[in-house]
mmCIF file of N, CA and C in Angstrom:
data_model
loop_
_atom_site.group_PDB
_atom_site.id
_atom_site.type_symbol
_atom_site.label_atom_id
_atom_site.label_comp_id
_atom_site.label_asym_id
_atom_site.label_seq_id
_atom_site.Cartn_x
_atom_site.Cartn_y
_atom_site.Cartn_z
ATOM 1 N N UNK P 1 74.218 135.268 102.161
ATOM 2 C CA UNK P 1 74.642 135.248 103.546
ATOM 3 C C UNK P 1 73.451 135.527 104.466
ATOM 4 N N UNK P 2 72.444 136.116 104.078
ATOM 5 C CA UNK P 2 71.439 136.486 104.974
ATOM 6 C C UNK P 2 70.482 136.007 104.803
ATOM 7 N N UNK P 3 70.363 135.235 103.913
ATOM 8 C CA UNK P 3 69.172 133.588 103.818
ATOM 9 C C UNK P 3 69.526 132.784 105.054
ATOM 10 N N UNK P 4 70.917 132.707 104.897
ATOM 11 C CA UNK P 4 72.282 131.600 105.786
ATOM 12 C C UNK P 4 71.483 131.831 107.081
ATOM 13 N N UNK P 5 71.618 133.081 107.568
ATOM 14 C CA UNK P 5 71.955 133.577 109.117
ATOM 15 C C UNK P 5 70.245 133.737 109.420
ATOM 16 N N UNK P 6 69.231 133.719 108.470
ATOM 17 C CA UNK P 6 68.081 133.814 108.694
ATOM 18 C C UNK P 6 67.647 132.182 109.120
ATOM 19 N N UNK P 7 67.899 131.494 107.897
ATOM 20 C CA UNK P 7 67.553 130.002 108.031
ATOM 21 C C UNK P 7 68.184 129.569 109.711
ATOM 22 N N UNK P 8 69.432 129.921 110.445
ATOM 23 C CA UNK P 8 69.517 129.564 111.689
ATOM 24 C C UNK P 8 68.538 130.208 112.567
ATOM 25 N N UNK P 9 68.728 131.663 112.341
ATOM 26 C CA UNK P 9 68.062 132.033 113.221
ATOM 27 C C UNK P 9 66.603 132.127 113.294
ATOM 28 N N UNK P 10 65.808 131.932 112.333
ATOM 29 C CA UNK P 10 64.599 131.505 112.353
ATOM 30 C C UNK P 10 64.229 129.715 113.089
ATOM 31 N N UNK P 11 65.085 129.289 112.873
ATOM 32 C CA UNK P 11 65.200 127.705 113.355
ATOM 33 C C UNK P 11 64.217 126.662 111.783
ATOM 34 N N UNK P 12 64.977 127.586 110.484
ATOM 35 C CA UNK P 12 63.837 126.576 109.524
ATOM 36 C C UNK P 12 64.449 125.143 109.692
ATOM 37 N N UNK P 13 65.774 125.325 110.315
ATOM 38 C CA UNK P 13 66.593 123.926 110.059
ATOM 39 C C UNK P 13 65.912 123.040 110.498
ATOM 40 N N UNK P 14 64.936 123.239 111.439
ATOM 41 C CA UNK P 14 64.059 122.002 112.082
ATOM 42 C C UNK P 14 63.286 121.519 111.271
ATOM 43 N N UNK P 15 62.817 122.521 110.414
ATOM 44 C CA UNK P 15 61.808 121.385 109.588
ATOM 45 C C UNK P 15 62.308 120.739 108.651
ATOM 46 N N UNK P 16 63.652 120.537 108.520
ATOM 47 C CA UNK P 16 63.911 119.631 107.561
ATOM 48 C C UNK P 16 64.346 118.129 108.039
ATOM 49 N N UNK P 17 63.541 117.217 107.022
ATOM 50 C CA UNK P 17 64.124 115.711 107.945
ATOM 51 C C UNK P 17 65.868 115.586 107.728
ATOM 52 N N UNK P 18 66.298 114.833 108.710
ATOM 53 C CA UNK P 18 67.316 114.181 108.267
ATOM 54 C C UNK P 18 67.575 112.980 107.431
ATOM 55 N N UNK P 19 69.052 113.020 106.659
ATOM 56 C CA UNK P 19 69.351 112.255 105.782
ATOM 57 C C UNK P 19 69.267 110.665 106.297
ATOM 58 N N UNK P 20 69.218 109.919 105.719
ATOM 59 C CA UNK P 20 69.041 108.658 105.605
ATOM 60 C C UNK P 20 70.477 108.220 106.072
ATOM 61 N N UNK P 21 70.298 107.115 107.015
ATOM 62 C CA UNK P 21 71.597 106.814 107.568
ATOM 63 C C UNK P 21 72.560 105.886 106.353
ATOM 64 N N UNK P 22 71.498 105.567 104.973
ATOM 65 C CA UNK P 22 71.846 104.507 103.947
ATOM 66 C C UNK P 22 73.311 105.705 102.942
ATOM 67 N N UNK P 23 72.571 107.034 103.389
ATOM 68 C CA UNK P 23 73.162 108.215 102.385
ATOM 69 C C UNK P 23 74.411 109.054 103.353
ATOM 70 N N UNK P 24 74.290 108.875 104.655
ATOM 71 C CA UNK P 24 75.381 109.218 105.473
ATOM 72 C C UNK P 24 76.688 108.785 105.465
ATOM 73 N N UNK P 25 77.277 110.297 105.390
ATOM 74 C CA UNK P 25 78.484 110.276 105.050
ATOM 75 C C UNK P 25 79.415 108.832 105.264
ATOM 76 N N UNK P 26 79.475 108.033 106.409
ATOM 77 C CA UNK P 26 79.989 107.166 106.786
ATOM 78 C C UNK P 26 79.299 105.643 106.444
ATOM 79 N N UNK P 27 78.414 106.121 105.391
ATOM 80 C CA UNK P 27 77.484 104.868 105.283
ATOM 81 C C UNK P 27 78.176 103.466 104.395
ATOM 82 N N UNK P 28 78.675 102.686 103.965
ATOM 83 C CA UNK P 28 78.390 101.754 103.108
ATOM 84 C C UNK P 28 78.528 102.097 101.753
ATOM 85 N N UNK P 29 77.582 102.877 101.046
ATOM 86 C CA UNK P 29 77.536 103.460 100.205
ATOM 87 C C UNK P 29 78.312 104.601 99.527
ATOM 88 N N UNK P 30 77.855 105.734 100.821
ATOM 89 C CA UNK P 30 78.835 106.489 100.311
ATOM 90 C C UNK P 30 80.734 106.647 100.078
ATOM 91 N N UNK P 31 80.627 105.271 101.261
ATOM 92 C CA UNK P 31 82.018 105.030 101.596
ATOM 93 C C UNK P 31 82.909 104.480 100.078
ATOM 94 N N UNK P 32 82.022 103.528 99.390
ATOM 95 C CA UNK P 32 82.113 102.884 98.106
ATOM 96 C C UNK P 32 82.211 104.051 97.252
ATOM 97 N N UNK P 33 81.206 104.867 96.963
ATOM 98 C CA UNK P 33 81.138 106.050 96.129
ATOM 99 C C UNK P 33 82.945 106.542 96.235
ATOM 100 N N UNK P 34 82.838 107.260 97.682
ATOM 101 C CA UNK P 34 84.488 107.533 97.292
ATOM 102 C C UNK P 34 85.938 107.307 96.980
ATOM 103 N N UNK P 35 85.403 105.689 97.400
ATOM 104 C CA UNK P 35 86.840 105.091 96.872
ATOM 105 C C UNK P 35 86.692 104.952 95.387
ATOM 106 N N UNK P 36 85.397 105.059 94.451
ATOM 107 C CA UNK P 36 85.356 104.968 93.516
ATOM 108 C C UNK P 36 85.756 106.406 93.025
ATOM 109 N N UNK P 37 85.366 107.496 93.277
ATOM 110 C CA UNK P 37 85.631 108.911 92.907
ATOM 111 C C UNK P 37 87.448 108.789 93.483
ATOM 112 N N UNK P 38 88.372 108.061 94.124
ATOM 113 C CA UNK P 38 89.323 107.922 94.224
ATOM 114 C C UNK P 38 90.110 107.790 93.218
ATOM 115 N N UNK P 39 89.356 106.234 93.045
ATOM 116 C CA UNK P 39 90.082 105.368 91.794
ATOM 117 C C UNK P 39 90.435 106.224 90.707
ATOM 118 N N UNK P 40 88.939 106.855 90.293
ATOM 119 C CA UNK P 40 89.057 107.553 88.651
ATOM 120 C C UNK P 40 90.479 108.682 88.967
ATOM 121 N N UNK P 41 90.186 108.966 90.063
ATOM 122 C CA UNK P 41 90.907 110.427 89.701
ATOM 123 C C UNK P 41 92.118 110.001 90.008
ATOM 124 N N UNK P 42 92.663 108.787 90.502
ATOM 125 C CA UNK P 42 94.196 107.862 90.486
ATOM 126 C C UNK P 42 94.299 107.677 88.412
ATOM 127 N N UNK P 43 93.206 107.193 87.996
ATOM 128 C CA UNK P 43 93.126 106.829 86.688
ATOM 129 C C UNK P 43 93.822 107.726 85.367
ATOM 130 N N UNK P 44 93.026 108.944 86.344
ATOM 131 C CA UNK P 44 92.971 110.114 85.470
ATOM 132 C C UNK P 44 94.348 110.457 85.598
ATOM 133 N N UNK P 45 95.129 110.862 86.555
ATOM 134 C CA UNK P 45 96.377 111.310 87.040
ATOM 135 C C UNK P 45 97.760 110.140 86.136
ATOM 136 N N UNK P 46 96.874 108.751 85.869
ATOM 137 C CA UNK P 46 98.131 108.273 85.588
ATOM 138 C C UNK P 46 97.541 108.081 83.938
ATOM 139 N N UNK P 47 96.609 108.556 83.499
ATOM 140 C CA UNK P 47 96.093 108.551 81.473
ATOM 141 C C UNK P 47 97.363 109.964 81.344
ATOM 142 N N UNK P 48 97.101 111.180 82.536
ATOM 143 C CA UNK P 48 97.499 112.327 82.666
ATOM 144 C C UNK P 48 99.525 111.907 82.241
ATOM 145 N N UNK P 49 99.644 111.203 83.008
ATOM 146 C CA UNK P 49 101.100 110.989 83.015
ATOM 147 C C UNK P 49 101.763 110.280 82.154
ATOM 148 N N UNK P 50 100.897 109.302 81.113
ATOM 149 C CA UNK P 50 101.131 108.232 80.242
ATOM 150 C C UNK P 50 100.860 109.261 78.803
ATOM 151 N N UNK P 51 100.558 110.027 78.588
ATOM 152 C CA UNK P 51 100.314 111.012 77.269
ATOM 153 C C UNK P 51 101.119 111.919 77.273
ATOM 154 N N UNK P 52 100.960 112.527 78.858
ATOM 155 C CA UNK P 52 102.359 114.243 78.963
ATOM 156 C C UNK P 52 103.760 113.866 78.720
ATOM 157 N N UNK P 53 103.300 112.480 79.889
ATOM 158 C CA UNK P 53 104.971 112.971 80.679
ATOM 159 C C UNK P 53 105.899 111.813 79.744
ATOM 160 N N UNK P 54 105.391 111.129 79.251
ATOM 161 C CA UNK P 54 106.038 110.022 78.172
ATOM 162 C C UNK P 54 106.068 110.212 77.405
ATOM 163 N N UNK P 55 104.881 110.713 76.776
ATOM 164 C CA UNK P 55 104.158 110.691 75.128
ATOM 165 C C UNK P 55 103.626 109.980 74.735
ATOM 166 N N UNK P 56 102.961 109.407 75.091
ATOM 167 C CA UNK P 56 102.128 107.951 75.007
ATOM 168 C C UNK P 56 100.999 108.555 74.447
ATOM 169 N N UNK P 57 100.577 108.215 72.892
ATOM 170 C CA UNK P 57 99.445 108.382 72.458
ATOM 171 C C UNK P 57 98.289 107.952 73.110
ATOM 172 N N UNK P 58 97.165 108.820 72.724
ATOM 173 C CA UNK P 58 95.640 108.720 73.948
ATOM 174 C C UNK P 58 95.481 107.147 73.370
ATOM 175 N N UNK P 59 95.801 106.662 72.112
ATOM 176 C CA UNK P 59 95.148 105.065 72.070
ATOM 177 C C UNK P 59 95.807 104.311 72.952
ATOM 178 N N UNK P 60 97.167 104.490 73.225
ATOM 179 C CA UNK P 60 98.471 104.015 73.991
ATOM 180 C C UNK P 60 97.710 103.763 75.332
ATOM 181 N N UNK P 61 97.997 104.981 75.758
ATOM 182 C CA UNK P 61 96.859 104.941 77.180
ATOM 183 C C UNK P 61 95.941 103.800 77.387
ATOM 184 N N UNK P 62 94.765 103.969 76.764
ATOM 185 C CA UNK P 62 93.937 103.219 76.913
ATOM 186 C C UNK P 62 94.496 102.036 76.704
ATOM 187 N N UNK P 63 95.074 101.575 76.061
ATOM 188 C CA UNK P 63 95.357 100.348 75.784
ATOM 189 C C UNK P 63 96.337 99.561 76.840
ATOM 190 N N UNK P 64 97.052 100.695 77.817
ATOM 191 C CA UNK P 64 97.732 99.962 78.680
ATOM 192 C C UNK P 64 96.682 99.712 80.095
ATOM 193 N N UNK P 65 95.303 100.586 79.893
ATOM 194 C CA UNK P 65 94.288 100.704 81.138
ATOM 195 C C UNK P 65 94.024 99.388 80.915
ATOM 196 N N UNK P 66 93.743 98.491 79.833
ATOM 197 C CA UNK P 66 92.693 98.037 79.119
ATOM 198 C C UNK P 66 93.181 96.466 79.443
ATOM 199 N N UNK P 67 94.614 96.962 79.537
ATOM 200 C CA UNK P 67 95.334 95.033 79.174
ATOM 201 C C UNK P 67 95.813 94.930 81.283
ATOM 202 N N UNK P 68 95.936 96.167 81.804
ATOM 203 C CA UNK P 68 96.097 96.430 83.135
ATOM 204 C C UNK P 68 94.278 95.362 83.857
ATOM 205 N N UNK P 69 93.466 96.014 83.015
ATOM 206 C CA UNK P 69 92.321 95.460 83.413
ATOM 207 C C UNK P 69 92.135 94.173 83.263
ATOM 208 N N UNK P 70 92.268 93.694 82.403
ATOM 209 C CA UNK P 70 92.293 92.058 81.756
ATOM 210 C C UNK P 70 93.356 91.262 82.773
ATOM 211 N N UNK P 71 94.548 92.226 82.458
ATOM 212 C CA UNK P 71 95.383 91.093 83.194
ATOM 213 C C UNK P 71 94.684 91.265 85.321
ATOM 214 N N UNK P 72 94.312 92.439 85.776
ATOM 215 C CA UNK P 72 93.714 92.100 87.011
ATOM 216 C C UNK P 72 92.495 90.798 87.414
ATOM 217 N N UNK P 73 91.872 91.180 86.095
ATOM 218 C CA UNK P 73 90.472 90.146 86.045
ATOM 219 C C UNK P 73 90.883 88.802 85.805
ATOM 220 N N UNK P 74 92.048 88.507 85.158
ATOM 221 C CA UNK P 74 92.664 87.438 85.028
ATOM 222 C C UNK P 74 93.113 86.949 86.747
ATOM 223 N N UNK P 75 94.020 87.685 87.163
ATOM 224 C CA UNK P 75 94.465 87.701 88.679
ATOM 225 C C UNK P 75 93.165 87.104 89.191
ATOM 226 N N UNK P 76 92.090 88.063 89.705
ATOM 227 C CA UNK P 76 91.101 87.721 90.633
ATOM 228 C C UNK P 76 90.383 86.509 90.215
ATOM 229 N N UNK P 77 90.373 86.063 88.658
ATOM 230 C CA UNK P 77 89.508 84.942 88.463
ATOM 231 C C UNK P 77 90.281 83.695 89.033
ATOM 232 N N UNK P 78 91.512 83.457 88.624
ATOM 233 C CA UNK P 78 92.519 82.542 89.330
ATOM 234 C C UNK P 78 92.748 82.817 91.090
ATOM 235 N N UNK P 79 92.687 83.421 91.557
ATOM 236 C CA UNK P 79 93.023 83.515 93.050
ATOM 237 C C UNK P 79 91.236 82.915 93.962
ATOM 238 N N UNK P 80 89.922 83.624 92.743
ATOM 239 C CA UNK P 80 88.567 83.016 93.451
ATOM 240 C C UNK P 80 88.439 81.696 92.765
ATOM 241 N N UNK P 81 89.154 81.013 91.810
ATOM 242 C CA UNK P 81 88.873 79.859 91.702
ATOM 243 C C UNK P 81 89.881 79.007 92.852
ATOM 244 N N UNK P 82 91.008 79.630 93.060
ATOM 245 C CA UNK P 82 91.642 78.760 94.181
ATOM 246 C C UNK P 82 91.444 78.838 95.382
ATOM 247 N N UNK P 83 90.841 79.695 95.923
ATOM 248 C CA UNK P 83 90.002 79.692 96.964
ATOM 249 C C UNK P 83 88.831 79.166 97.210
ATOM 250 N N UNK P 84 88.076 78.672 95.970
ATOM 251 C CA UNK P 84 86.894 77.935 95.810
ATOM 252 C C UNK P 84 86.941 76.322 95.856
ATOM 253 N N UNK P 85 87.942 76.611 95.092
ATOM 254 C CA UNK P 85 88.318 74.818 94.533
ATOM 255 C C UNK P 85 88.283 73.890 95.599
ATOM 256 N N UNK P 86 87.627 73.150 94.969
ATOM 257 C CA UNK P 86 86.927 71.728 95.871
ATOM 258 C C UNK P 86 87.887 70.806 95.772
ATOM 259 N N UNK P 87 88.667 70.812 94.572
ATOM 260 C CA UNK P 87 89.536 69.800 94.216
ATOM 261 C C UNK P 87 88.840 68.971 92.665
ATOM 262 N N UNK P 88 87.884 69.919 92.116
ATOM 263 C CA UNK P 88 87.335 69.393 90.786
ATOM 264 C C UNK P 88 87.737 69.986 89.432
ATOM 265 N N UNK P 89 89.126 70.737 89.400
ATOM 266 C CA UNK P 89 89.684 71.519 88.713
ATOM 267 C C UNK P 89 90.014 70.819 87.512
#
């Protein structure tokens, strides 16, 4: 606490640069970062609920992440080819 109240009141805060607007909170980046730290912990909550609250063996789990994934990548590959398509299908 008295590093804390020294570092203001000395003013060391000035000599430090500021962060990079690429690393700011509202940046691009970090914005991505947290929807990704979102996702997992949506992930985690529902591996959490597919083992407890069902009984779904940990291979179970994965295996419903796994075919969840395939079948999305399936989705997006068909929806960017029909949005692409020239008409050479």
């Amino acid at each position: 606490k008295a590093a804390f109240i020294n570092f203001i009141s000395d003013e060391e805060w000035k000599s430090i640069e500021p962060v990079s607007s690429w690393f700011g909170p509202s940046s691009f980046l970090m914005s991505s970062m947290s929807a990704l730290f979102k996702l997992s912990m949506w992930i985690r909550h529902g591996h959490g609920y597919l083992t407890e609250n069902l009984g779904l063996p940990v291979w179970g789990s994965y295996a419903v992440f796994g075919l969840a994934t395939l079948f999305l990548g399936m989705v997006l590959g068909l929806v960017s080819a029909a949005l692409g398509a020239d008409g050479d299908l």
